[in-house]
Coordinates of C-alpha atoms in Angstrom, one line a residue:
M7 CA -0.1 0.1 -0.1
A8 CA 2.0 3.0 -1.2
Q9 CA 1.5 6.4 0.6
R10 CA 3.3 9.5 0.8
E11 CA 3.2 12.9 2.9
A12 CA -0.4 14.4 2.7
H13 CA -0.8 18.2 2.4
V14 CA -4.3 20.2 2.5
H15 CA -5.6 20.8 -1.0
E16 CA -3.1 18.5 -2.7
P17 CA -3.9 15.0 -4.0
Y18 CA -3.2 12.1 -1.7
E19 CA -3.3 8.7 -3.1
I20 CA -4.1 5.2 -1.5
E21 CA -3.1 2.2 -3.5
L22 CA -4.8 -1.2 -3.1
T23 CA -4.3 -4.6 -4.8
G24 CA -7.3 -5.9 -6.4
P25 CA -8.4 -9.3 -7.8
Q26 CA -6.5 -11.3 -10.5
S27 CA -9.0 -10.1 -13.1
P28 CA -9.6 -6.5 -13.3
I29 CA -12.9 -5.1 -12.5
R30 CA -14.6 -3.4 -15.2
A31 CA -14.5 0.4 -15.0
D32 CA -18.3 0.5 -15.8
Q33 CA -18.7 -0.6 -12.4
V34 CA -17.3 1.2 -9.1
P35 CA -14.8 -1.2 -7.8
F36 CA -14.8 0.2 -4.4
Q37 CA -15.6 3.4 -2.3
A38 CA -13.5 5.1 0.6
E39 CA -14.9 6.8 3.5
F40 CA -12.6 9.5 4.8
T41 CA -13.4 11.1 8.0
H42 CA -11.4 14.0 9.6
T43 CA -11.1 14.4 13.5
S44 CA -13.6 17.3 13.2
G45 CA -16.3 14.9 11.9
R46 CA -16.1 16.2 8.3
A47 CA -16.4 13.1 6.1
M48 CA -16.1 12.4 2.4
T49 CA -17.0 9.5 0.3
L50 CA -14.8 8.9 -2.7
L51 CA -14.7 6.5 -5.5
G52 CA -11.8 4.3 -6.2
F53 CA -10.7 3.4 -9.6
W54 CA -8.8 0.7 -11.5
D55 CA -5.2 1.8 -12.8
G56 CA -4.1 -1.1 -14.8
E57 CA -3.2 -4.7 -13.9
R58 CA -4.2 -5.4 -10.1
R59 CA -3.6 -1.4 -9.2
Y60 CA -6.7 0.3 -7.8
L61 CA -6.5 3.8 -6.4
V62 CA -8.5 6.4 -4.5
R63 CA -7.6 10.0 -4.3
I64 CA -8.3 12.7 -1.9
A65 CA -7.4 16.5 -1.6
P66 CA -7.8 16.9 2.1
P67 CA -9.7 20.2 2.9
L68 CA -8.6 20.3 6.4
A69 CA -5.3 20.0 8.2
G70 CA -4.9 17.2 10.8
T71 CA -5.7 13.5 11.3
W72 CA -7.9 11.7 8.6
T73 CA -9.1 8.0 8.9
W74 CA -10.3 6.0 6.1
R75 CA -12.2 2.6 5.4
T76 CA -13.1 0.9 2.1
S77 CA -16.2 -0.9 0.9
S78 CA -16.4 -3.2 -2.0
D79 CA -18.2 -6.2 -3.4
A80 CA -14.6 -7.6 -4.1
A81 CA -13.1 -9.0 -1.1
E82 CA -9.7 -7.9 -2.0
L83 CA -10.9 -4.3 -1.7
D84 CA -13.2 -4.4 0.9
G85 CA -12.4 -3.5 4.6
H86 CA -9.1 -1.7 4.3
S87 CA -8.4 1.2 6.7
G88 CA -5.8 3.5 7.6
E89 CA -5.1 7.1 8.8
F90 CA -2.8 9.9 7.7
T91 CA -2.1 13.5 8.9
A92 CA -2.7 16.3 6.5
E93 CA -0.1 19.0 6.7
P94 CA -0.9 22.8 6.1
A95 CA -0.6 23.6 2.4
E96 CA 2.8 24.4 1.2
P97 CA 2.9 28.1 0.3
A98 CA 3.5 28.7 -3.7
E99 CA 6.7 29.9 -4.8
S100 CA 6.8 33.7 -5.3
A101 CA 5.8 34.6 -8.7
E102 CA 3.9 37.5 -10.7
F103 CA 0.9 35.5 -10.4
T104 CA -0.1 33.9 -7.4
D105 CA -2.7 31.3 -8.3
S106 CA -2.0 27.9 -6.6
P107 CA -3.4 24.6 -6.1
A108 CA -2.3 25.1 -2.6
H109 CA -5.2 27.5 -2.2
G110 CA -7.8 24.9 -2.7
V111 CA -10.8 24.3 -5.0
V112 CA -12.3 27.0 -6.8
R113 CA -15.9 27.7 -5.8
V114 CA -18.6 30.5 -6.2
N115 CA -17.9 33.6 -3.9
A116 CA -20.2 36.7 -3.3
R117 CA -22.7 35.1 -5.7
F118 CA -21.2 36.3 -9.1
H119 CA -17.4 35.8 -8.3
F120 CA -15.0 33.0 -7.5
A121 CA -12.5 32.1 -4.6
H122 CA -10.3 29.4 -3.7
E123 CA -11.3 27.3 -0.7
D124 CA -9.0 29.2 1.5
G125 CA -10.7 32.4 0.6
T126 CA -8.1 33.7 -1.9
P127 CA -10.2 35.4 -4.7
F128 CA -9.9 34.0 -8.2
R129 CA -10.5 36.1 -11.2
P130 CA -10.6 33.9 -14.4
V131 CA -8.9 35.1 -17.5
G132 CA -9.0 32.1 -19.6
A133 CA -8.0 30.4 -22.8
T134 CA -9.2 27.7 -25.2
V135 CA -7.2 25.0 -26.7
Y136 CA -9.6 22.1 -27.5
N137 CA -7.3 19.5 -28.7
W138 CA -4.4 20.2 -26.7
I139 CA -3.9 17.0 -24.7
H140 CA -4.2 14.9 -28.1
Q141 CA -1.1 16.6 -29.5
D142 CA 2.6 15.3 -29.4
E143 CA 5.4 16.7 -27.6
P144 CA 6.7 19.3 -27.5
L145 CA 3.5 21.0 -28.5
R146 CA 1.8 20.1 -25.2
T147 CA 4.8 21.7 -23.0
Q148 CA 4.9 24.7 -25.5
T149 CA 1.1 25.3 -24.9
M150 CA 1.3 25.4 -21.1
A151 CA 4.5 27.6 -21.0
S152 CA 3.0 30.1 -23.4
L153 CA -0.2 30.2 -21.3
S154 CA 1.6 30.7 -18.1
E155 CA 4.1 33.3 -19.6
A156 CA 1.0 35.3 -20.7
G157 CA -0.5 35.2 -17.3
L158 CA -3.8 33.4 -18.5
N159 CA -5.0 31.1 -15.6
K160 CA -7.8 28.9 -17.1
L161 CA -7.8 26.5 -19.8
R162 CA -10.7 25.0 -21.7
F163 CA -10.1 21.7 -23.3
M164 CA -11.6 18.4 -24.4
V165 CA -11.0 14.9 -22.9
F166 CA -12.2 13.2 -26.3
P167 CA -10.4 14.1 -29.4
Q168 CA -11.8 16.6 -31.9
A169 CA -12.5 16.2 -35.4
G170 CA -13.7 18.4 -38.3
G171 CA -12.2 21.6 -39.8
Y172 CA -8.7 22.7 -39.0
V173 CA -8.0 19.2 -37.2
E174 CA -4.8 18.1 -38.9
H175 CA -3.6 15.7 -36.0
F176 CA -5.2 12.5 -35.1
P177 CA -4.0 11.0 -32.0
E178 CA -3.0 7.2 -31.9
L179 CA -4.0 6.9 -28.0
M180 CA -7.5 6.9 -27.5
P181 CA -9.5 6.7 -23.9
F182 CA -11.0 3.4 -24.5
E183 CA -10.2 0.1 -25.8
R184 CA -12.2 -0.6 -29.2
T185 CA -14.4 -3.6 -29.9
D186 CA -16.4 -4.6 -33.0
D187 CA -19.4 -3.0 -31.4
G188 CA -17.7 0.2 -30.8
W189 CA -16.0 1.7 -27.5
D190 CA -15.8 -0.2 -24.4
V191 CA -15.8 2.2 -21.5
G192 CA -15.4 -0.7 -19.1
R193 CA -11.7 -0.8 -20.4
P194 CA -10.3 2.7 -20.3
K195 CA -6.8 2.9 -21.5
V196 CA -4.7 3.6 -18.4
E197 CA -2.0 5.2 -20.3
F198 CA -4.4 7.8 -21.8
F199 CA -5.9 8.5 -18.5
R200 CA -2.4 8.6 -16.6
R201 CA -1.2 11.3 -19.2
L202 CA -4.6 13.2 -18.5
D203 CA -3.6 13.1 -14.6
S204 CA -0.2 14.4 -15.5
L205 CA -1.1 17.2 -17.9
V206 CA -3.8 18.4 -15.3
A207 CA -1.4 18.5 -12.3
D208 CA 1.2 20.3 -14.7
L209 CA -1.4 22.9 -15.2
G210 CA -2.0 23.3 -11.7
N211 CA 1.6 23.8 -10.9
R212 CA 1.7 26.7 -13.4
G213 CA -1.3 28.2 -11.7
I214 CA -3.8 27.4 -14.4
E215 CA -7.3 25.8 -13.8
A216 CA -8.2 22.9 -16.1
D217 CA -11.8 23.5 -17.4
V218 CA -12.4 19.8 -18.4
L219 CA -15.0 19.5 -21.4
I220 CA -16.1 16.2 -20.7
F221 CA -18.0 15.0 -23.6
D222 CA -17.4 16.0 -27.5
A223 CA -19.8 17.9 -29.8
Y224 CA -17.1 17.6 -32.4
D225 CA -16.6 14.1 -33.0
R226 CA -18.5 14.2 -36.5
G227 CA -18.8 10.5 -36.7
V228 CA -14.9 10.2 -37.1
F229 CA -14.0 8.4 -33.7
G230 CA -17.6 7.5 -32.6
L231 CA -17.3 8.6 -29.1
N232 CA -20.4 10.7 -29.7
E233 CA -22.3 7.6 -29.9
L234 CA -21.9 6.4 -26.4
T235 CA -25.3 5.5 -24.6
E236 CA -26.4 7.3 -21.5
E237 CA -25.4 4.4 -19.4
Q238 CA -21.8 4.5 -21.0
D239 CA -21.7 8.2 -20.4
A240 CA -22.5 7.6 -16.7
A241 CA -19.5 4.9 -16.4
Y242 CA -17.1 7.1 -18.0
L243 CA -18.3 10.2 -15.9
R244 CA -17.6 8.1 -12.6
Y245 CA -14.3 7.0 -13.8
L246 CA -13.2 10.6 -14.9
V247 CA -14.5 12.0 -11.5
A248 CA -12.6 9.2 -9.6
R249 CA -9.3 10.1 -11.4
L250 CA -9.3 13.8 -11.6
G251 CA -11.6 14.9 -8.5
A252 CA -8.6 15.4 -6.1
Y253 CA -6.8 17.8 -8.3
P254 CA -7.9 21.2 -7.0
N255 CA -7.5 23.0 -10.2
V256 CA -10.4 21.1 -12.0
W257 CA -13.5 22.6 -13.3
W258 CA -16.1 20.5 -15.1
S259 CA -18.0 21.6 -18.3
L260 CA -20.2 18.8 -19.5
C261 CA -19.6 19.8 -23.1
N262 CA -18.6 22.7 -25.6
E263 CA -21.5 23.7 -27.7
F264 CA -23.8 21.0 -26.3
D265 CA -26.7 21.6 -28.5
Q266 CA -24.7 20.5 -31.6
M267 CA -25.3 17.1 -30.3
T268 CA -29.0 17.2 -31.5
D269 CA -29.6 13.5 -30.9
R270 CA -29.3 14.1 -27.1
P271 CA -32.4 15.7 -25.3
T272 CA -31.9 18.4 -22.9
E273 CA -33.1 16.2 -20.1
R274 CA -29.9 13.8 -20.8
W275 CA -27.6 16.7 -20.2
T276 CA -29.5 17.4 -17.0
R277 CA -29.2 14.0 -15.7
A278 CA -25.6 14.0 -16.4
G279 CA -24.9 17.1 -14.6
E280 CA -26.9 16.0 -11.6
L281 CA -24.7 12.7 -11.4
L282 CA -21.5 14.9 -11.7
A283 CA -22.9 17.0 -8.6
K284 CA -23.4 13.6 -6.9
I285 CA -20.3 11.7 -7.1
D286 CA -17.8 14.6 -7.1
A287 CA -17.1 14.8 -3.1
H288 CA -14.6 17.7 -3.8
D289 CA -17.5 19.9 -5.1
H290 CA -15.5 21.4 -8.1
L291 CA -17.4 24.1 -10.4
R292 CA -19.8 22.6 -12.9
S293 CA -21.2 24.0 -16.2
I294 CA -22.2 23.3 -19.6
H295 CA -21.5 25.5 -22.8
N296 CA -24.1 26.5 -25.6
W297 CA -23.8 26.9 -29.4
V298 CA -27.1 28.5 -30.2
E299 CA -29.6 27.4 -27.6
L300 CA -28.9 28.6 -24.2
Y301 CA -29.0 25.8 -21.4
D302 CA -31.3 26.4 -18.3
Y303 CA -28.2 27.6 -15.9
N304 CA -30.8 27.9 -13.1
Q305 CA -30.6 24.1 -12.8
R306 CA -29.3 23.4 -9.4
W307 CA -26.3 21.3 -10.5
V308 CA -25.0 24.3 -12.4
T309 CA -22.5 26.4 -10.3
H310 CA -21.9 29.2 -13.0
A311 CA -23.0 30.0 -16.5
S312 CA -20.5 29.3 -19.5
I313 CA -21.8 31.1 -22.4
Q314 CA -20.9 31.8 -26.1
N315 CA -22.2 35.0 -27.4
G316 CA -19.9 37.6 -29.0
Y317 CA -22.5 40.1 -29.5
A318 CA -23.0 40.4 -25.7
T319 CA -19.3 41.6 -25.2
E320 CA -19.3 44.3 -27.9
A321 CA -21.0 47.0 -25.7
L322 CA -21.4 47.7 -22.0
G323 CA -24.7 46.6 -20.3
R324 CA -25.3 43.5 -22.5
A325 CA -23.6 40.8 -20.6
S326 CA -24.5 41.9 -17.2
L327 CA -28.2 41.0 -18.3
Y328 CA -27.3 37.3 -17.9
R329 CA -26.3 37.9 -14.3
D330 CA -29.9 39.1 -13.5
V331 CA -31.5 36.0 -15.1
Y332 CA -29.2 33.2 -13.6
R333 CA -27.9 35.0 -10.4
K334 CA -24.6 33.3 -10.7
P335 CA -21.1 33.9 -11.9
I336 CA -21.2 34.6 -15.8
V337 CA -18.2 33.5 -17.8
L338 CA -18.4 34.3 -21.5
D339 CA -16.2 31.3 -22.6
E340 CA -16.5 32.1 -26.4
I341 CA -16.6 35.7 -27.6
K342 CA -14.9 35.4 -30.9
Y343 CA -11.2 35.0 -31.4
E344 CA -7.9 36.9 -32.3
G345 CA -6.8 35.5 -35.6
D346 CA -7.3 35.5 -39.4
T347 CA -9.9 32.6 -40.2
E348 CA -13.6 32.8 -40.3
R349 CA -16.0 35.3 -38.8
W350 CA -15.7 33.9 -35.4
G351 CA -11.9 33.9 -35.6
R352 CA -10.9 37.3 -37.2
L353 CA -10.8 39.9 -34.4
S354 CA -7.8 42.1 -34.1
A355 CA -6.1 42.1 -30.9
P356 CA -7.5 45.6 -29.9
E357 CA -11.0 44.2 -30.5
L358 CA -10.5 41.4 -28.3
V359 CA -8.8 43.2 -25.5
D360 CA -11.7 45.7 -25.7
R361 CA -14.3 43.0 -25.3
F362 CA -12.4 41.6 -22.5
W363 CA -12.5 44.7 -20.8
I364 CA -16.1 45.3 -21.7
T365 CA -16.9 42.0 -20.3
T366 CA -15.1 42.9 -17.0
A367 CA -16.9 46.1 -16.6
S368 CA -20.2 44.1 -16.9
G369 CA -19.5 42.2 -13.8
C370 CA -18.5 39.1 -15.7
Y371 CA -15.6 37.1 -17.0
A372 CA -14.4 36.0 -20.5
S373 CA -11.9 33.5 -22.3
H374 CA -9.2 34.1 -24.9
G375 CA -8.6 32.2 -27.9
E376 CA -6.5 32.3 -31.0
S377 CA -7.4 31.3 -34.4
F378 CA -4.4 32.2 -36.7
V379 CA -3.6 29.4 -38.9
T380 CA -0.5 27.6 -37.8
E381 CA 2.3 25.9 -39.8
S382 CA 0.2 22.6 -39.6
G383 CA -2.7 24.2 -41.0
S384 CA -4.5 24.0 -37.9
L385 CA -5.3 26.9 -35.2
H386 CA -4.1 27.5 -31.8
I387 CA -7.7 27.1 -30.4
V388 CA -7.4 23.5 -31.8
E389 CA -3.8 22.2 -31.4
G390 CA -2.0 24.9 -29.0
G391 CA 1.6 25.7 -29.2
R392 CA 3.1 29.1 -28.6
L393 CA 0.7 32.1 -28.7
R394 CA 1.0 34.3 -31.7
G395 CA -1.1 37.3 -31.0
E396 CA -0.8 40.4 -29.2
S397 CA -3.7 40.1 -27.0
P398 CA -2.5 37.5 -24.6
A399 CA 0.2 39.9 -22.7
R400 CA -2.6 42.7 -22.4
L401 CA -5.0 39.8 -20.9
G402 CA -2.2 39.1 -18.5
F403 CA -2.2 42.7 -17.5
L404 CA -5.9 42.7 -17.0
R405 CA -5.6 39.7 -14.7
Q406 CA -2.9 41.9 -12.8
V407 CA -5.6 44.5 -12.4
L408 CA -8.1 42.2 -11.2
D409 CA -5.7 40.4 -8.9
G410 CA -4.9 43.8 -7.3
L411 CA -8.5 44.6 -6.2
Q412 CA -9.3 45.0 -2.6
I413 CA -12.9 43.7 -3.2
P414 CA -14.3 40.3 -4.0
G415 CA -15.5 41.3 -7.6
L416 CA -17.0 43.8 -9.8
D417 CA -20.6 44.3 -9.6
P418 CA -22.9 47.1 -11.5
I419 CA -23.3 49.7 -9.0
D420 CA -26.4 51.3 -10.6
K421 CA -27.5 48.9 -13.4
W422 CA -30.9 50.8 -13.8
D423 CA -29.8 53.9 -15.3
D424 CA -26.0 54.5 -15.2
P425 CA -24.8 55.9 -18.6
A426 CA -21.0 55.1 -17.4
S427 CA -21.8 51.5 -16.3
V428 CA -19.7 51.8 -13.2
V429 CA -18.9 48.6 -11.6
G430 CA -17.1 47.8 -8.2
K431 CA -18.4 47.8 -4.6
A432 CA -20.3 50.9 -3.3
R433 CA -18.2 53.5 -1.4
E434 CA -15.0 51.2 -1.5
Q435 CA -13.8 50.7 -4.9
Y436 CA -15.2 51.3 -8.7
L437 CA -13.8 50.7 -12.0
I438 CA -15.0 52.6 -15.1
Y439 CA -14.1 51.4 -18.8
L440 CA -14.1 54.5 -21.2
G441 CA -13.4 52.3 -24.1
R442 CA -10.9 52.3 -27.0
D443 CA -11.1 56.1 -27.8
A444 CA -10.9 57.9 -24.3
P445 CA -11.6 61.7 -24.1
A446 CA -8.9 64.3 -23.1
E447 CA -10.4 64.6 -19.5
W448 CA -13.0 62.9 -17.3
T449 CA -15.0 64.8 -14.7
F450 CA -15.2 63.1 -11.5
R451 CA -18.5 61.3 -10.8
L452 CA -19.7 58.4 -9.1
P453 CA -23.1 56.6 -9.1
Q454 CA -25.0 55.8 -5.8
G455 CA -25.4 52.2 -5.2
H456 CA -28.8 50.4 -4.5
D457 CA -26.7 48.3 -2.0
G458 CA -24.1 48.8 0.4
D459 CA -22.9 52.1 2.1
R460 CA -23.9 55.4 0.5
L461 CA -21.4 58.2 -0.5
K462 CA -20.9 61.1 1.7
V463 CA -19.7 64.5 1.4
G464 CA -16.1 64.6 2.3
D465 CA -15.3 61.1 1.1
A466 CA -11.9 60.9 -0.6
F467 CA -10.7 59.0 -3.5
E468 CA -7.6 57.9 -5.5
V469 CA -8.1 57.7 -9.3
Q470 CA -5.7 55.3 -11.3
I471 CA -5.6 55.7 -15.1
I472 CA -5.3 52.3 -16.8
D473 CA -3.9 52.3 -20.2
T474 CA -5.5 48.8 -21.2
W475 CA -3.4 48.5 -24.6
N476 CA 0.0 50.1 -23.4
M477 CA -0.3 48.2 -20.1
T478 CA 0.4 51.3 -17.8
I479 CA -1.1 52.5 -14.6
T480 CA -0.7 56.1 -13.5
T481 CA -2.1 57.5 -10.4
A482 CA -3.7 61.0 -10.5
P483 CA -1.9 63.4 -8.8
D484 CA -4.7 64.9 -6.6
E485 CA -7.3 63.1 -4.3
Y486 CA -10.8 63.6 -5.2
V487 CA -13.2 64.7 -2.4
L488 CA -16.7 64.8 -2.7
T489 CA -18.4 68.1 -2.4
E490 CA -22.1 67.2 -3.6
V491 CA -24.0 63.9 -3.1
Q492 CA -27.3 63.6 -4.6
R493 CA -29.8 60.8 -4.7
N494 CA -28.2 59.1 -7.6
D495 CA -24.7 60.8 -8.2
A496 CA -21.8 62.1 -6.3
Y497 CA -19.4 64.9 -7.5
A498 CA -16.0 66.2 -6.5
H499 CA -16.6 70.0 -7.8
N500 CA -13.4 71.4 -6.2
N501 CA -11.2 69.2 -8.3
A502 CA -10.1 69.9 -11.8
P503 CA -11.1 67.1 -14.4
V504 CA -8.7 63.9 -14.4
A505 CA -6.4 64.5 -17.5
L506 CA -6.4 61.4 -19.8
P507 CA -4.5 60.3 -22.9
E508 CA -6.9 61.1 -25.4
G509 CA -7.8 58.5 -27.9
E510 CA -6.2 55.6 -25.9
A511 CA -8.0 52.5 -24.5
I512 CA -8.5 53.5 -20.8
A513 CA -10.1 52.3 -17.7
L514 CA -10.2 54.2 -14.5
L515 CA -9.9 52.5 -11.0
I516 CA -11.2 54.6 -8.2
T517 CA -10.5 53.5 -4.5
R518 CA -11.8 55.4 -1.5
V519 CA -8.9 56.7 0.7
P520 CA -9.3 55.7 4.3
S521 CA -10.2 58.5 6.7
A522 CA -7.4 60.0 8.7
S523 CA -9.7 59.8 11.9

């Protein structure tokens, strides 16, 4: 029974020896009940990992002593028990970006935002590379390195291989054994899933969340993995969750553009989502992504809305409407791409960066993608590799701004009738995005919030001028002190307007200065 030192929020693995004949993976070979001295308990699924090797993995959420005991229909796997001590999480190495698996699983925070299990805020600035794990080396490593260097902190990718346009590489290693009747999900290819484990762990070590797209709407009948029955889907889902659930940097997405799989009724997706929520003891984030038809993100199993809509990110105030409908975090995971291909993939870098800031100033989040044609004839969003565009560095800069916030997230202050679409937290911190063509000056004005503290005469603020393209932050020389507070607005009449770099893409970060008293 191989064990190693355990740490909070890190995968801890227990190995058992099973029967001579492997238990099929479409059955649960065993379960393990883990109990902390505080009384907190977690039931985790075990899984087959080749030959007679069976594993169960846990990311202990609490420091201290944990005991465990297995149950199984197989005598070889039943009734094993033990204990271990989970040490406090090891601090992340100092880096420009500080997201780390040591902070724990990311979950919903303050209704519309995210934070790690230890309370550290997480602001996703994501990327998309669908077929990344199916490429050969060194392309896989180049992908991770390039995303990390840019400062992007979430990667969406598919477990099953993609087919169709711009797919130039077909993998030899597949997730299951093939039979005359199709795929046998009861016999997973252990080599495939070990590689998946390793890549998810590598992403986590680079501070990148793995947004795992579980099912594949882009099979096009090439591989036949889109033809699994609902029972096979469930078996695969249990196996995947058992393997990856202990990695703290995992997010679950049932599918990208789920409604392209027209033979699957919505109810089937809902049942899959409910099963996912039931079997994932680590309670990772869960969603599903649309093509044309929006899923009902009000379903209880959904933690956040993962939406494709480029139009919603073209102007302030559009994306924020999704917040009102779903009352959950909104992630615009597809807003068109920087590149040189079709209409969905030919934004200029300034256009894409602009859309990210519009999304941010709407109280939502977005994901990046590149659709430049690569040397192979593919696209970065398909195969990965080094990033080519001008937007990634600027999106990394956006992430720096978000990570520097002193509030949980950015929420509309007065969404009913604020022409400036100011976001933030009332009387604490505000963000205003002035767009790609800023005026020469800005007259200080803040909206009153419907929630939180109301502004008061005498409140003083610091103004930071953020050049979103040139990636600079300049602090205005004066403090701005409120002299007039109306029902809906507040002004600093004694201050001159804030001078701006006219014509540049500018945002303003406005933070209340603590009173000297």
